[in-house]
Tab-separated table of C-alpha atoms in Angstrom:
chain	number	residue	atom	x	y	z
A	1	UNK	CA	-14.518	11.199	2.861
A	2	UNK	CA	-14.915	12.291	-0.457
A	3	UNK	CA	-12.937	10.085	-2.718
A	4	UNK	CA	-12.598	12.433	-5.757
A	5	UNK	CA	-10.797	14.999	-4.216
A	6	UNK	CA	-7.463	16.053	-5.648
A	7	UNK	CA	-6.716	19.323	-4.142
A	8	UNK	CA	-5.281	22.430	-5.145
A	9	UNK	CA	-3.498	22.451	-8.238
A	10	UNK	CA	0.267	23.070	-7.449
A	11	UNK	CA	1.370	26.209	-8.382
A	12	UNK	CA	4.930	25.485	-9.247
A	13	UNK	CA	4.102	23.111	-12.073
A	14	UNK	CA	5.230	24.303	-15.368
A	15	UNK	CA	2.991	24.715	-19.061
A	16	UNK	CA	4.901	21.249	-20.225
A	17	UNK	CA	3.248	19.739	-17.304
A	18	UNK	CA	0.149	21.225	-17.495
A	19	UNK	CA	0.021	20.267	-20.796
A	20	UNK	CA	0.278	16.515	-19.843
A	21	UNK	CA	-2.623	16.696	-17.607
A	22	UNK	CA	-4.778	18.035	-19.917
A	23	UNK	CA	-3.737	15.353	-22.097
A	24	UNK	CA	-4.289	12.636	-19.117
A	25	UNK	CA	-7.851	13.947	-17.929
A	26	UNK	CA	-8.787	13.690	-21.750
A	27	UNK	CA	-7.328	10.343	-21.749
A	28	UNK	CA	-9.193	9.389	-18.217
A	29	UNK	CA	-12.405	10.920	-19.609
A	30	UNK	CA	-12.817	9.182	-22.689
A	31	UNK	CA	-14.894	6.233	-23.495
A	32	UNK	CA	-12.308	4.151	-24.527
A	33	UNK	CA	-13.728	0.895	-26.202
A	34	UNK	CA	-10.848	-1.585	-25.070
A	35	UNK	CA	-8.094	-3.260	-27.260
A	36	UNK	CA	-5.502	-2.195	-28.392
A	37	UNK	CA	-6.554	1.283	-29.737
A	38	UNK	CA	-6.516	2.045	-25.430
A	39	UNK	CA	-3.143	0.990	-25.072
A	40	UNK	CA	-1.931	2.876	-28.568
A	41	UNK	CA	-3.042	6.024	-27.081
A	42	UNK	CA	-2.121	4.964	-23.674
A	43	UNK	CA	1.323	5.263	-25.350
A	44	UNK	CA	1.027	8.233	-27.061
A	45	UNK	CA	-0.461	10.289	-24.324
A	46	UNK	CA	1.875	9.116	-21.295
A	47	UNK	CA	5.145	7.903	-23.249
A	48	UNK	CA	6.563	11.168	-22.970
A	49	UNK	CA	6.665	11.150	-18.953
A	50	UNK	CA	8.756	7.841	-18.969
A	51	UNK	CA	12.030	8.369	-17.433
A	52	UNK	CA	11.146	12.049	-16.443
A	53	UNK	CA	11.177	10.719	-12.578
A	54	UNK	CA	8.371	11.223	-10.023
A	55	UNK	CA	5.686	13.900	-11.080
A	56	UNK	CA	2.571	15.145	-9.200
A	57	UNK	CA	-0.417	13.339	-10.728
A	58	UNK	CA	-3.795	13.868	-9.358
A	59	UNK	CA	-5.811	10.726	-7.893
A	60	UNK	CA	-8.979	9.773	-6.018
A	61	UNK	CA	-7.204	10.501	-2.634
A	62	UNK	CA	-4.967	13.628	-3.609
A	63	UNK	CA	-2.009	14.603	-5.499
A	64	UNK	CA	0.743	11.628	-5.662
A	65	UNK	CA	4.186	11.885	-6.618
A	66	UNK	CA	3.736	9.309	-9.331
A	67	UNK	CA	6.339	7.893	-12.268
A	68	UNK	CA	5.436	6.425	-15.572
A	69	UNK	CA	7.395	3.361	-15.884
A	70	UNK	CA	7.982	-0.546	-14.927
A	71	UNK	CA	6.030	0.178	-11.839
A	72	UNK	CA	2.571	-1.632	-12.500
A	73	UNK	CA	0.838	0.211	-9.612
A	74	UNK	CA	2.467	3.543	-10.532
A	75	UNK	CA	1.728	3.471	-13.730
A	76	UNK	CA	-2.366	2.301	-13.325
A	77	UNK	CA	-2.627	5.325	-10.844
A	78	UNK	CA	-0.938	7.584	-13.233
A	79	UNK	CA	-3.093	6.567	-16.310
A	80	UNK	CA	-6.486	5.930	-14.087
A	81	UNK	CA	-5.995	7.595	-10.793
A	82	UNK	CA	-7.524	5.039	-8.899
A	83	UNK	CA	-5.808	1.742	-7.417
A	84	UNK	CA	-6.796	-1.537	-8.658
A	85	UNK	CA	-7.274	-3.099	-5.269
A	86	UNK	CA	-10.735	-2.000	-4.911
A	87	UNK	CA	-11.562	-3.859	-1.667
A	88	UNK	CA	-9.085	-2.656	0.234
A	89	UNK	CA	-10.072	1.061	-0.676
A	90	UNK	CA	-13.854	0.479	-0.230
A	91	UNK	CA	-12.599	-0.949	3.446
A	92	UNK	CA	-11.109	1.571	4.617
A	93	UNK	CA	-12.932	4.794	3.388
A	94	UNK	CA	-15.651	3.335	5.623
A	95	UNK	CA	-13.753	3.243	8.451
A	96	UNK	CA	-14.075	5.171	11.127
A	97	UNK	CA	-10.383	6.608	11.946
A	98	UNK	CA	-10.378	10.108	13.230
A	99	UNK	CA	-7.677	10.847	15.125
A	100	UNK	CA	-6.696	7.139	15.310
A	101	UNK	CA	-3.132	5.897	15.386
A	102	UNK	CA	-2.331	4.387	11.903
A	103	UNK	CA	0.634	2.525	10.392
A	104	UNK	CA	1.321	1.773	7.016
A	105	UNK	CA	3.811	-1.159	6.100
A	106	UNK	CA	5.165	-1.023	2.597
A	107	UNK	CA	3.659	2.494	1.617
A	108	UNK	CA	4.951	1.944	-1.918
A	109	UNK	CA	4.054	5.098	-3.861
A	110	UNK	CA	1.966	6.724	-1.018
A	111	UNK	CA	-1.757	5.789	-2.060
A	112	UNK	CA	-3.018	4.453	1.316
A	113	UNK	CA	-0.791	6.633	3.085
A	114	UNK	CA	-2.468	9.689	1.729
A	115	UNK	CA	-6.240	8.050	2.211
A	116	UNK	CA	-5.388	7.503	5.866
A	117	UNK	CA	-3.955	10.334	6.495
A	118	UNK	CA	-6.908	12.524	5.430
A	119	UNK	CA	-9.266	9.945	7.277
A	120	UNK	CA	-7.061	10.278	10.555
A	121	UNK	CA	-6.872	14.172	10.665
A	122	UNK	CA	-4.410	16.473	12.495
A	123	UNK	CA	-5.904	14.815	16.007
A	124	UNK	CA	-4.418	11.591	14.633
A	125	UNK	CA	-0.963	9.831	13.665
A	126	UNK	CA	0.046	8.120	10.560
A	127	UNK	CA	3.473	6.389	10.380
A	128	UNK	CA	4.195	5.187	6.577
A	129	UNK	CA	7.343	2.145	6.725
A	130	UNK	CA	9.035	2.443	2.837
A	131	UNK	CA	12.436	1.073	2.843
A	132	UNK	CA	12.897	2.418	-1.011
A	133	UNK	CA	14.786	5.705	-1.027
A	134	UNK	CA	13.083	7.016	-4.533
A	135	UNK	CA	9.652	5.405	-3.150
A	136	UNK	CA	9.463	7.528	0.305
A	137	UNK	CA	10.627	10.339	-1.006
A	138	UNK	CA	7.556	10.262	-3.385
A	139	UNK	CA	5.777	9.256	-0.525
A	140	UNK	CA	7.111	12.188	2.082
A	141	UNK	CA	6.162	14.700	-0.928
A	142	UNK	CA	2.488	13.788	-1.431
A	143	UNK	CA	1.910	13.861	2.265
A	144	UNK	CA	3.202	17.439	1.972
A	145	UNK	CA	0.616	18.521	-0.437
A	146	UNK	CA	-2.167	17.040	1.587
A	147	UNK	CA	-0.908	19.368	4.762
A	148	UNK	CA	-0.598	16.003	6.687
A	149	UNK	CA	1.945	17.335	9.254
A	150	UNK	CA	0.469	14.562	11.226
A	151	UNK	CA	2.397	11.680	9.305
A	152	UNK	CA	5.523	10.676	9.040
A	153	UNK	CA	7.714	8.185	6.578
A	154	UNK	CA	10.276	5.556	7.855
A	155	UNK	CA	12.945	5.192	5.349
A	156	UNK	CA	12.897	1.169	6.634
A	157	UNK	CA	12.138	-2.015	6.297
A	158	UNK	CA	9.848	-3.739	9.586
A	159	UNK	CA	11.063	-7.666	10.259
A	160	UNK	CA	11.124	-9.967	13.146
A	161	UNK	CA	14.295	-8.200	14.518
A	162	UNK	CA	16.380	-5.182	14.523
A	163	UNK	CA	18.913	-5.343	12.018
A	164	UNK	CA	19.643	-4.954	8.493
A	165	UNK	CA	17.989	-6.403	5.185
A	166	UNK	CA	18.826	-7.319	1.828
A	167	UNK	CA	16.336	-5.760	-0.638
A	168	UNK	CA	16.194	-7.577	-4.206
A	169	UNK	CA	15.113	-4.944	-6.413
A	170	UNK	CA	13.254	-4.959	-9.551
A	171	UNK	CA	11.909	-3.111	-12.641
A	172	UNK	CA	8.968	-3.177	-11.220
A	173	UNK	CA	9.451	-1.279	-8.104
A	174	UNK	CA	6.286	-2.661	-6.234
A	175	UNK	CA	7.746	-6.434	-6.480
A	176	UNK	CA	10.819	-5.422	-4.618
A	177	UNK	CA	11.313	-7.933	-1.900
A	178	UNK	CA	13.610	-9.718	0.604
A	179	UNK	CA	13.079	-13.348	-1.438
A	180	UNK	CA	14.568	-13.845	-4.445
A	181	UNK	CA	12.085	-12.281	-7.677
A	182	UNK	CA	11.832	-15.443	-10.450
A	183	UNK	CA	12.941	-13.029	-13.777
A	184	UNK	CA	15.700	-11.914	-11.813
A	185	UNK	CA	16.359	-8.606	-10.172
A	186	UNK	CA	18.079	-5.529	-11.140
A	187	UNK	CA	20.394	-5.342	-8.261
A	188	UNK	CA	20.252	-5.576	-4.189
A	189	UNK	CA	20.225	-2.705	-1.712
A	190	UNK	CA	20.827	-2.830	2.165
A	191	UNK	CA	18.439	-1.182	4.606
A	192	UNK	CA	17.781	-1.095	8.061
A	193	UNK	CA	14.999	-3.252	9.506
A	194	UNK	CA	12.862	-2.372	12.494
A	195	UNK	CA	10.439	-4.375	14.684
A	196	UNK	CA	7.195	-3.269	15.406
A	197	UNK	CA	6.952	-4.004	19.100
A	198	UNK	CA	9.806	-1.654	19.765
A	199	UNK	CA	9.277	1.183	17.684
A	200	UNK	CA	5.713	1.175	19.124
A	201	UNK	CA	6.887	1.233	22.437
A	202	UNK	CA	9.747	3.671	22.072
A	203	UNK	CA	7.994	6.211	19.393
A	204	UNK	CA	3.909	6.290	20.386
A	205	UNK	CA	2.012	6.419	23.143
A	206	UNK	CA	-0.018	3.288	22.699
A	207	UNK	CA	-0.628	0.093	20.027
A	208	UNK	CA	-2.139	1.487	17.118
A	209	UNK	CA	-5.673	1.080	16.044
A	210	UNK	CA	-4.507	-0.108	12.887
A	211	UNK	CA	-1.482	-1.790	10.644
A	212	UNK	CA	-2.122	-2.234	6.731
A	213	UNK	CA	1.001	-4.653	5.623
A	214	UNK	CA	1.921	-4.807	2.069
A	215	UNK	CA	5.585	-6.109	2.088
A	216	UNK	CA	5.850	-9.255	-0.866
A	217	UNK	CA	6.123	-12.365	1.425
A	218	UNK	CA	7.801	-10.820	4.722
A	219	UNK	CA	3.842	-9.944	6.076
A	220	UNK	CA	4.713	-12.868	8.805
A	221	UNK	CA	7.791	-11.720	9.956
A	222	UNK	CA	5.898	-8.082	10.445
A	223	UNK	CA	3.158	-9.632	12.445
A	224	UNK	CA	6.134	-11.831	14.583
A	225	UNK	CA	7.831	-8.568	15.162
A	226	UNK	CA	4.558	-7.324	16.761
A	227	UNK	CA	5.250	-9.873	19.903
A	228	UNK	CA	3.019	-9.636	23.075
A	229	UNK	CA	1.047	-6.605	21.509
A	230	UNK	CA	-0.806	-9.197	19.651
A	231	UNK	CA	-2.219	-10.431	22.994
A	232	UNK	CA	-3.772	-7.204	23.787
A	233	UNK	CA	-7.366	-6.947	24.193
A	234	UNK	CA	-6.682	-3.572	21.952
A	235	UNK	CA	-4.389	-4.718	19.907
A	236	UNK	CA	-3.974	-3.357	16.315
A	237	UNK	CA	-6.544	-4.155	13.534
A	238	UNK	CA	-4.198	-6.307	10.471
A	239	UNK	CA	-4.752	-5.745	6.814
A	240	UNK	CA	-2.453	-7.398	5.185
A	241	UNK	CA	-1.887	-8.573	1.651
A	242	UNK	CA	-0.954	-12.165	1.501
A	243	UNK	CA	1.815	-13.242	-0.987
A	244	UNK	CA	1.541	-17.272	-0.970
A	245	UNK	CA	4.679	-17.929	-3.266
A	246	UNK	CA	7.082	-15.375	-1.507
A	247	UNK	CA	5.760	-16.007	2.005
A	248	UNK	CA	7.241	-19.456	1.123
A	249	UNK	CA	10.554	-18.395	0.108
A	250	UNK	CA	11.351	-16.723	3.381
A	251	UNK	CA	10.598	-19.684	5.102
A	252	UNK	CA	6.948	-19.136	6.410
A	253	UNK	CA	3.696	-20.302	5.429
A	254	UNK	CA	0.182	-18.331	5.279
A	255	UNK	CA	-1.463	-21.234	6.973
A	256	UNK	CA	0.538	-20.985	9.794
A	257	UNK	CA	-0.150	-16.812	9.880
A	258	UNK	CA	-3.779	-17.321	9.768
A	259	UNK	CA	-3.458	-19.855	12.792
A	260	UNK	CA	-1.091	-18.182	14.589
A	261	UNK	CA	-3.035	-14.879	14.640
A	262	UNK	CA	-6.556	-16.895	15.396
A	263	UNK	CA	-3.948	-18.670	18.604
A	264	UNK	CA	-3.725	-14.641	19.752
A	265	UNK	CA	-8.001	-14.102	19.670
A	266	UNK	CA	-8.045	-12.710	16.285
A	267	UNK	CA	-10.832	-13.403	14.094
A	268	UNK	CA	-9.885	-13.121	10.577
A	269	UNK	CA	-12.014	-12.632	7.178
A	270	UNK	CA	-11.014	-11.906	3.675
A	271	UNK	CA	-11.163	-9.006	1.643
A	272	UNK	CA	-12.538	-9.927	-1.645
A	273	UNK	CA	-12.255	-8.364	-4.567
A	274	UNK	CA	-15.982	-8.357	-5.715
A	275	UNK	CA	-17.763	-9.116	-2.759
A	276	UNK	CA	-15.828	-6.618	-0.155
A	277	UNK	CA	-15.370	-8.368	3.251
A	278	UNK	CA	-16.123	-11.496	3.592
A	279	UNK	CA	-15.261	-14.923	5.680
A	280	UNK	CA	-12.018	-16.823	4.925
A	281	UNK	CA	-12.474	-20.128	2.458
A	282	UNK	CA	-9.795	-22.420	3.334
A	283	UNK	CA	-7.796	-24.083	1.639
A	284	UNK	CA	-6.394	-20.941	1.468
A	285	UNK	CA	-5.516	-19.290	-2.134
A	286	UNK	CA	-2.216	-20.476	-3.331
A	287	UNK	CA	-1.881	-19.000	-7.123
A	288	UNK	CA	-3.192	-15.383	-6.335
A	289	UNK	CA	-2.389	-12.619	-3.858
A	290	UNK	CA	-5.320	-12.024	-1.389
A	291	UNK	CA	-6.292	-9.782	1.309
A	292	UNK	CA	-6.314	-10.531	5.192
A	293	UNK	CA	-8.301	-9.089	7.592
A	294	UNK	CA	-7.663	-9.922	11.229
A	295	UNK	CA	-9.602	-8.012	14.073
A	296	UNK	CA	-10.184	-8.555	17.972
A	297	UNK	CA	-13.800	-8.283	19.463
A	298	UNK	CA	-12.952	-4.867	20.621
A	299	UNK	CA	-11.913	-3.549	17.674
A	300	UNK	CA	-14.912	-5.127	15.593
A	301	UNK	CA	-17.162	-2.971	17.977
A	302	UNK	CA	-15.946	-0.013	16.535
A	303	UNK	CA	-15.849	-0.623	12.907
């Protein structure tokens, strides 16, 4: 897959918005020496998009529906068009995923749900979980201008059960979680919840070949809503990113996760930022966010 693509320029943008892309390829182009100078201009060029809502922003995997803001990861694909979690992208452009069944937990502003989509193809199905309203909408847009009729966006959250969920939400859209956020929160939203195991078995054929989990500390309560899939010789390939702090606050641990999944015949590695995949050092990290990778025999055969 060719990681540079952005697609067809969309023909309803207007000359203001033009404009700014001129102004960010420019900005994306030059050899910018570091310091401050970057962030001046940084400021300069961009400012003017802040509070102007979601925009279509070309990236390394297509056009996203991006906003200049709070939103750390937002705003480093708006200014650089490529995500910052490097190992996780390396990962899975080398998979092999056509026509696979995909899902996407905590699609944020679309990103992987746009790479996997184009890896899957039209024989394929991606599924893209984003309890944030604003967020899937973004997301539900930039699948439409990759022409992935083969995914879909759940406007919900994926837990151990059924239900409903309090969402703390903050400036920072991306840090939006179920735990409590340290520096406070902006204000709380309800939205439904959904377990894996069930919508599996009531909306695809079969266990997908793989779930990437993003969710700020709940990652164990997705993998407990899995159930008895996790016991299948086929069960689902997990990449998840591991939040030690917030995994804490709702009441699980990442040591237990990693032993729990190796208890169901997973073999698990790390994703590492540097060094791409790699095997797990334990003690485990416990200041730092890191990436999970947990795979059964069958499925490392067809990496």
């Amino acid at each position: 897959m060719d990681r540079t693509a952005t697609g067809t320029l969309p023909p309803s943008l207007g000359f203001g918005h033009r404009l700014h892309l001129a102004a960010l390829r420019l900005w994306r182009g030059f050899p910018w020496p570091g310091g401050r100078g970057r962030y001046f201009f940084k400021r300069l060029v961009l400012g003017g998009a802040r509070g102007q809502g979601p925009r279509p922003i070309p990236t390394d995997v297509g056009w996203l529906w991006l906003e200049w803001g709070e939103d750390v990861l937002q705003a480093t694909l708006y200014a650089n068009g490529r995500h910052y979690e490097d190992e996780v992208t390396d990962y899975l452009v080398d998979l092999d995923l056509e026509g696979a069944c995909v899902l996407d937990v905590g699609a944020h502003a679309g990103f992987y749900a746009v790479l996997l989509a184009r890896k899957i193809g039209p024989t394929g199905r991606l599924v893209a979980f984003e309890p944030q309203a604003t967020l899937a909408a973004s997301v539900r847009r930039s699948l439409g201008a990759a022409g992935a009729e083969w995914a879909t966006v759940e406007e919900r959250a994926v837990g151990a059960e059924d239900g409903v969920l309090t969402l703390h939400l903050s400036a920072d859209s991306g840090r939006t979680t179920a735990g409590r956020l340290p520096d406070g929160e902006l204000e709380t939203a309800e939205v439904p919840v959904v377990r894996l195991d069930r919508f599996i078995a009531g909306r695809l054929d079969g266990p997908p070949t793989l779930i990437k989990i993003d969710i700020e500390g709940a990652e164990w309560l997705a993998v407990d809503g899995l159930g008895d899939l996790l016991d299948a010789p086929d069960a689902p390939s997990l990449v998840i990113e591991i939040h030690p702090r917030q995994i804490v606050d709702l009441g699980g641990s990442q040591d237990q996760l990693v032993e729990r999944l190796r208890g169901h015949g997973y073999e698990i590695s790390r994703l590492h930022h540097r060094t791409g995949l790699g095997p797990l050092e334990e003690p485990l990290p416990t200041t730092t966010t890191w990436h999970l990778l947990a795979e059964k025999r069958a499925r490392r055969g067809q990496r």
